[in-house]
Coordinates of C-alpha atoms in Angstrom, one line a residue:
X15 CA -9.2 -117.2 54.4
X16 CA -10.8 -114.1 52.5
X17 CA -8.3 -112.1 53.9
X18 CA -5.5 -114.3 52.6
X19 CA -7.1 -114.6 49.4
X20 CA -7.7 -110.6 49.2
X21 CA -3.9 -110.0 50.0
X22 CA -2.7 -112.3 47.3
X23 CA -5.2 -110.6 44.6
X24 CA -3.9 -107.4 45.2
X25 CA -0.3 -108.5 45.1
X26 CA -0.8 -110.1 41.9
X27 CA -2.4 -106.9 40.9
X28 CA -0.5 -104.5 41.7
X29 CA 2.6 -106.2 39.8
X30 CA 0.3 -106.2 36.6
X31 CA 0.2 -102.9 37.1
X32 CA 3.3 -101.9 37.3
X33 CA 4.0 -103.4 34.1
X34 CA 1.1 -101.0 32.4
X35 CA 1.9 -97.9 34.1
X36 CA 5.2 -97.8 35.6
X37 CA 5.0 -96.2 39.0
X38 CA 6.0 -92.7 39.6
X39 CA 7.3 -91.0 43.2
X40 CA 4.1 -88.6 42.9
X41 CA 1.8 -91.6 42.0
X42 CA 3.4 -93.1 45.3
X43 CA 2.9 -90.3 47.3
X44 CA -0.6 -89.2 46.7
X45 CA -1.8 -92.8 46.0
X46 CA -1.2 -94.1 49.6
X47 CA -1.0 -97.6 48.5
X48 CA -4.8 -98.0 46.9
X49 CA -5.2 -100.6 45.6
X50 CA -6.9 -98.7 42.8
X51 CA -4.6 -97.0 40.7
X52 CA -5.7 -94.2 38.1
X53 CA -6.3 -94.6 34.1
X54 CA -2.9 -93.2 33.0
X55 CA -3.1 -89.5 30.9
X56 CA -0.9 -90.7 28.0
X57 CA -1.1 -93.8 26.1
X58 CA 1.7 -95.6 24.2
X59 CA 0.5 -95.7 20.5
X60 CA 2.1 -94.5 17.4
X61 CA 0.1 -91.6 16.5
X62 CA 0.3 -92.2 12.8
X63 CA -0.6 -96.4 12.9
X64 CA -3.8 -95.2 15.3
X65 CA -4.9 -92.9 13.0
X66 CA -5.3 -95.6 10.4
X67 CA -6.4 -97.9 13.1
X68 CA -9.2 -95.4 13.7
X69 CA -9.8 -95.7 9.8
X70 CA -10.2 -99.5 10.1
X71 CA -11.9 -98.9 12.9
X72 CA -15.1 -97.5 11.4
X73 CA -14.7 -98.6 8.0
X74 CA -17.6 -101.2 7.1
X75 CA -15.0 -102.9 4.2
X76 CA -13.3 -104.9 7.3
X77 CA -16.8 -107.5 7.7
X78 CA -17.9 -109.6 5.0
X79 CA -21.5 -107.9 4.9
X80 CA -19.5 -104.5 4.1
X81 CA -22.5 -103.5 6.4
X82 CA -21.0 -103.1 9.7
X83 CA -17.5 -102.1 11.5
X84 CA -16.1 -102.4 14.8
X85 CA -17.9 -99.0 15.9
X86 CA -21.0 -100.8 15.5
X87 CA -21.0 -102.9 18.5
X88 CA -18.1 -100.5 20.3
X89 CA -20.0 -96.9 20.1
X90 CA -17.2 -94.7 21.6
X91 CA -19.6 -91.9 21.7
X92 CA -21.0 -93.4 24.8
X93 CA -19.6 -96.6 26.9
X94 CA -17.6 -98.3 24.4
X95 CA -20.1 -101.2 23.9
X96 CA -24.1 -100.7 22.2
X97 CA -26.3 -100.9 25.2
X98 CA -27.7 -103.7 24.1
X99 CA -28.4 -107.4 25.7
X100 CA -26.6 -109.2 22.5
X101 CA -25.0 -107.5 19.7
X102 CA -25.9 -109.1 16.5
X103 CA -23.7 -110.9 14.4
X104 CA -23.1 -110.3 10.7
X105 CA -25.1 -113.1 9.3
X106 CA -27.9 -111.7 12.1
X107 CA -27.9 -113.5 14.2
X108 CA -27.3 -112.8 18.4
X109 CA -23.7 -112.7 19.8
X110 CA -23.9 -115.7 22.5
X111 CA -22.5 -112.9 25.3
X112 CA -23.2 -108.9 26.6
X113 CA -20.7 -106.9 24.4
X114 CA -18.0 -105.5 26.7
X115 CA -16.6 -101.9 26.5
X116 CA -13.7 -101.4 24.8
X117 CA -12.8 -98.5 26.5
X118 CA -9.3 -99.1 28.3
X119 CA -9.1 -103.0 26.5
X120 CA -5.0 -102.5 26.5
X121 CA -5.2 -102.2 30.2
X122 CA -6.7 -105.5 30.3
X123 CA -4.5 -108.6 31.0
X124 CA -7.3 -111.2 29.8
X125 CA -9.6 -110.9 27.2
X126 CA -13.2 -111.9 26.5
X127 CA -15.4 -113.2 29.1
X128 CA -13.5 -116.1 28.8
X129 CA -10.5 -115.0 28.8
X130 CA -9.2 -116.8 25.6
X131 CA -6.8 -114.1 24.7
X132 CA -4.0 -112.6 26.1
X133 CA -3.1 -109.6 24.2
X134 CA -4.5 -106.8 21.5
X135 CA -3.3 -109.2 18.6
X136 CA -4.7 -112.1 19.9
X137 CA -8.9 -110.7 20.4
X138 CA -8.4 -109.1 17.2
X139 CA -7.9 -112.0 15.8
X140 CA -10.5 -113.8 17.6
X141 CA -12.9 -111.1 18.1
X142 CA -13.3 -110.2 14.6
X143 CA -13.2 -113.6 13.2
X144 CA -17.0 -114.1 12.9
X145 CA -16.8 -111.1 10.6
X146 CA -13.5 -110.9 8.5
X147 CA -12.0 -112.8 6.0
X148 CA -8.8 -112.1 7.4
X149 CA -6.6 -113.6 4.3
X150 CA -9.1 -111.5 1.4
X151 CA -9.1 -108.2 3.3
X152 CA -5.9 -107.3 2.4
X153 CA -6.8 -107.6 -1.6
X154 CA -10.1 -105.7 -0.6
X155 CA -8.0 -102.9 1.3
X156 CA -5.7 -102.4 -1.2
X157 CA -8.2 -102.0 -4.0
X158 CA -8.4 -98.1 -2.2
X159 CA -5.4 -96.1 -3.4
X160 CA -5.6 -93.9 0.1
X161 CA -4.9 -97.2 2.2
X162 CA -2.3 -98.2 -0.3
X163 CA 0.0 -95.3 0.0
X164 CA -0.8 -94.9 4.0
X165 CA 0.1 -98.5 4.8
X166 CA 3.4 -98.0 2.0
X167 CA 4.2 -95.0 4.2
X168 CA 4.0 -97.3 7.5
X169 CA 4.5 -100.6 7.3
X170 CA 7.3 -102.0 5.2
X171 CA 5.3 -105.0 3.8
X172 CA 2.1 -102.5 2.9
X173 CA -1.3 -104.0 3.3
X174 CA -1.0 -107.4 4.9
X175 CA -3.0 -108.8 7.9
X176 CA 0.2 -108.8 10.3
X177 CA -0.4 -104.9 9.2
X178 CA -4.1 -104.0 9.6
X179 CA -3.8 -106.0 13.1
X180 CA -1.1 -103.5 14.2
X181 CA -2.8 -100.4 13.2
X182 CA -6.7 -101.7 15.0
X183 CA -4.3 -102.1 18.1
X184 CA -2.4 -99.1 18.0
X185 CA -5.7 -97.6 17.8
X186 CA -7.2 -99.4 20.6
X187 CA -4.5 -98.0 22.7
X188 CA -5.4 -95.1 22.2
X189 CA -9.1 -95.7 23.8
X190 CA -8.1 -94.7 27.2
X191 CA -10.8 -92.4 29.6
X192 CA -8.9 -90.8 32.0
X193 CA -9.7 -87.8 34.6
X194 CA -12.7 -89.7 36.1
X195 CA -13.8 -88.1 39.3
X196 CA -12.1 -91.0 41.0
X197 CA -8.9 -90.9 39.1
X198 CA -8.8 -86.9 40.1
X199 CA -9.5 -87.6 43.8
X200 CA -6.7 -90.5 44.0
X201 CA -4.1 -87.8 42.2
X202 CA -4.6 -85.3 44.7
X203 CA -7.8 -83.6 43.8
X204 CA -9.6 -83.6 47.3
X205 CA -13.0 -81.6 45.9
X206 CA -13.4 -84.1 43.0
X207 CA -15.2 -87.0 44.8
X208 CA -18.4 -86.1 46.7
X209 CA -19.0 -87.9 50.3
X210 CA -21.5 -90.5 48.8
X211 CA -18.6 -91.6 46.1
X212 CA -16.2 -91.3 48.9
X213 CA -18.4 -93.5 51.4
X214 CA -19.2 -95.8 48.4
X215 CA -15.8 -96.8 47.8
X216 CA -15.2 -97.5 51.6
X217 CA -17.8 -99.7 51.2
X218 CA -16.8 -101.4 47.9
X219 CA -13.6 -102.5 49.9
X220 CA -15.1 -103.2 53.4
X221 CA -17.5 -105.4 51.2
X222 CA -14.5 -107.2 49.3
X223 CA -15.7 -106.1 46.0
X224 CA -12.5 -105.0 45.7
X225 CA -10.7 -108.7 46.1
X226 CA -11.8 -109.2 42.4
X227 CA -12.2 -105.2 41.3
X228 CA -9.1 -103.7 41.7
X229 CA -6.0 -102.4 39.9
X230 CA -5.9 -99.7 37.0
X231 CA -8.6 -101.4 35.4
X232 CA -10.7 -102.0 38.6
X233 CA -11.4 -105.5 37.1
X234 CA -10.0 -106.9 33.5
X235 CA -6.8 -108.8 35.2
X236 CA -8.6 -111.9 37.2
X237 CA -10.8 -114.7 36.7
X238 CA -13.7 -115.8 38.9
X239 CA -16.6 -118.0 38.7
X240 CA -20.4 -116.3 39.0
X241 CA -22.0 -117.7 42.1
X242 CA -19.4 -118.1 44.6
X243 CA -22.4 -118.4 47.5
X244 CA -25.1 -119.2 45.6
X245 CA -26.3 -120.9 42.1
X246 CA -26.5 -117.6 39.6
X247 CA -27.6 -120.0 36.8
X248 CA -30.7 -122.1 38.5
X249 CA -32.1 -118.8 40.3
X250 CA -32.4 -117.2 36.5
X251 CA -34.0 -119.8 35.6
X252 CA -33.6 -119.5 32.3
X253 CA -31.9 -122.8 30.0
X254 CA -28.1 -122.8 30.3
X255 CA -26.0 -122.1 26.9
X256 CA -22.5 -122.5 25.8
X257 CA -21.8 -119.5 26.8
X258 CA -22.8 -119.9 30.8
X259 CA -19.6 -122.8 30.7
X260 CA -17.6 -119.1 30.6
X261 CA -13.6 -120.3 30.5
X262 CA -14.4 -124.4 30.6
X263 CA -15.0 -123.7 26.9
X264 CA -11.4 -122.7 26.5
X265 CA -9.4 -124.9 29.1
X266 CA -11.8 -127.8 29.4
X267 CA -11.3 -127.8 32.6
X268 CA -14.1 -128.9 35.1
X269 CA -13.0 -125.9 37.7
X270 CA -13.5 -123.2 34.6
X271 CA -17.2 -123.9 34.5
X272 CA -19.3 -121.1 35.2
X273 CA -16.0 -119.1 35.6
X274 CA -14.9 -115.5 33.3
X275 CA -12.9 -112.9 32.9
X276 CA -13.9 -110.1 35.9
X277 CA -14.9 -107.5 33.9
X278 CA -13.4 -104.2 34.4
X279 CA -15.4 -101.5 36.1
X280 CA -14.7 -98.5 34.3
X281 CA -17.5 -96.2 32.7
X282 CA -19.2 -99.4 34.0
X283 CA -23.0 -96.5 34.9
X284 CA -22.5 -96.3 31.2
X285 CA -22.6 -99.5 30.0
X286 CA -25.4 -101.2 30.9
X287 CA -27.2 -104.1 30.8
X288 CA -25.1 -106.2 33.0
X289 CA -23.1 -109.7 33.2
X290 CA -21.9 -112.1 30.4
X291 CA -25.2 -112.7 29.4
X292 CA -26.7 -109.0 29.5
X293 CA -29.8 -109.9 32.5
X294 CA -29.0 -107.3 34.4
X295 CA -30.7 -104.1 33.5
X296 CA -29.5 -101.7 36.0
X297 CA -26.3 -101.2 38.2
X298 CA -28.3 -101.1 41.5
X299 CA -29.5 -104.3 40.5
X300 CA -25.6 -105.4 39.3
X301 CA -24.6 -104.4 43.2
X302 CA -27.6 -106.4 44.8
X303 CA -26.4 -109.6 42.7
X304 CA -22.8 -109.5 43.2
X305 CA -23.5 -109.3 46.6
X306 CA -25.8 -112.1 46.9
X307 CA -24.2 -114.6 45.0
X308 CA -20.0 -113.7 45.0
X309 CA -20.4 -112.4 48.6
X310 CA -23.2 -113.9 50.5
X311 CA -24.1 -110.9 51.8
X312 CA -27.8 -108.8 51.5
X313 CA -26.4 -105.3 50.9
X314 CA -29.2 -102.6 52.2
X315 CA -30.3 -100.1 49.8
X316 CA -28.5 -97.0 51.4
X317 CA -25.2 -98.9 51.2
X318 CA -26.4 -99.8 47.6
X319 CA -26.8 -96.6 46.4
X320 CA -23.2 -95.0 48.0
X321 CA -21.4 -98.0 46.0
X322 CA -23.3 -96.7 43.0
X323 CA -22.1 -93.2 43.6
X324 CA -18.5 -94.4 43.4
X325 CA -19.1 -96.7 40.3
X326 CA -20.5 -93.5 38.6
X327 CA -17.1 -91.6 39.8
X328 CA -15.5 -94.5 37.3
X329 CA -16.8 -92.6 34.4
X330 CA -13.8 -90.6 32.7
X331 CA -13.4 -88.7 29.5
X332 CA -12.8 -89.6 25.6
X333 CA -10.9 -86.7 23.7
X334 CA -11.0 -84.6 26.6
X335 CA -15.0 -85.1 26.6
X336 CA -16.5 -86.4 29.6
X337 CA -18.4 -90.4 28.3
X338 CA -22.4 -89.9 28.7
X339 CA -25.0 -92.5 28.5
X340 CA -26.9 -92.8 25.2

């Protein structure tokens, strides 16, 4: 039965991502039919619109404190998320979930941990909710004569929502980290993947972990529920929340709860703490859990640490600069 189930994961895939990154002959040739396929080198956005996306981006004007911006919670100096357990909201209080990176969020077919939306458009219009006005920001952006003549020069309509929603996604498209070790080694590069990242990601799909993690992404384009083999939520021991319901809370549908949106893997040594709700301080730790409770099995520490090695081969490179940990 796993093996059935593993064959169909990767064939849904797989089609996914050929629809991101259409395949090449070399990509089929040096690939070898991974089911891991590399971030791509180029990205799809207007150059112009993601330059005033990046504006938006870090510009403080966009919540309705005027005290923080999107770079707040999504530091792209580092993982693409703020290291922390729970970001905190604008009126201060604690996001209910882990902020995810947003590194590589337009390779994503799902977003959220729960999946709600299905495209750039739709989480930042759902994502950013908590913080923006969305029908006053247009008056407040166009009280600044530089956004009025860039948006003029752009979009026919000027400053309307439709508009600063097109230029935050044109700019997230460009948030791509390519020429991880990984993504060298699987283009050809032999020397660019040590043995212990080499035996790691043997191990990540002898395990299965790659039933779930797979695809450009390594993760972003399935759903599955935490605690396949055993019960995540009574062994932490800690009082359930809206949040634990994961995708019930969207389709209200008793096989959704406890389910979410696998996250993607990517930069993933970079973004810790772990899981929707942010318990998991380390990635060692991360690999003993998913192995308990999505496979069943007690992974020993040796194997542990060689699956580590290839997580940290994940890590790629912003602007030509290789992603660090804060």
């Amino acid at each position: 039965m796993f093996s059935r189930f593993l064959m169909l994961a990767l064939a849904a895939t797989l089609a996914f991502v050929g629809r991101v990154e259409p395949a090449r002959a070399m990509d089929a040739a040096v690939l070898g039919g991974e089911p891991i396929r590399p971030v791509p080198l180029r990205h799809d956005a207007d150059p112009a619109r993601a330059a005033l996306g990046e504006r938006l981006y870090y510009d403080p004007r966009l919540t309705a404190s005027g005290k923080t911006s999107c770079a707040t919670c999504h530091d792209l100096a580092h993982g693409g998320d703020d290291g922390k357990k729970a970001s905190r909201r604008v009126d201060g209080s604690d996001a209910p979930v882990n902020t995810p990176t947003i590194f590589n969020i337009s390779l994503n077919r799902h977003f959220f941990w729960d999946g709600r939306a299905r495209s750039l458009r739709e989480e930042l219009e759902m994502g950013l909710a908590a913080g923006i006005d969305w029908n006053s920001l247009p008056r407040r952006l166009s009280a600044d004569a530089g956004y009025r003549r860039a948006f003029a020069r752009l979009y026919r309509d000027g400053i309307s929502v439709t508009s600063i929603q097109d230029a935050l996604a044109h700019f997230e498209r460009t948030l791509i980290t390519p020429n991880a070790p990984f993504d060298r080694w699987l283009r050809g590069e032999r020397g660019a993947l040590g043995a212990d990242a080499r035996q790691g990601y043997r191990l990540f799909k002898s395990y299965g972990c790659v039933s779930c993690h797979q695809g450009v992404n390594v993760g972003g384009n399935l759903f599955q529920k935490i605690g396949v083999m055993h019960d995540y939520f009574s062994d932490r021991n800690t009082p359930l929340t809206r949040a634990d319901l994961g995708r019930y809370n969207h389709t209200g549908r008793e096989e959704d709860r406890h389910v979410f949106r696998v996250p993607s893997l990517r930069n993933v040594a970079l973004t810790a703490p772990y899981f929707h709700d942010g318990s998991v301080p380390t990635l060692e730790q991360a690999v003993t859990m998913m192995g308990r409770y999505q496979l069943g099995r007690a992974i020993p520490p040796e194997d542990i640490a060689h699956i580590v090695a290839f997580l940290t081969s994940l890590s790629g490179e912003y602007r030509g600069k290789a992603l660090t940990r804060p």
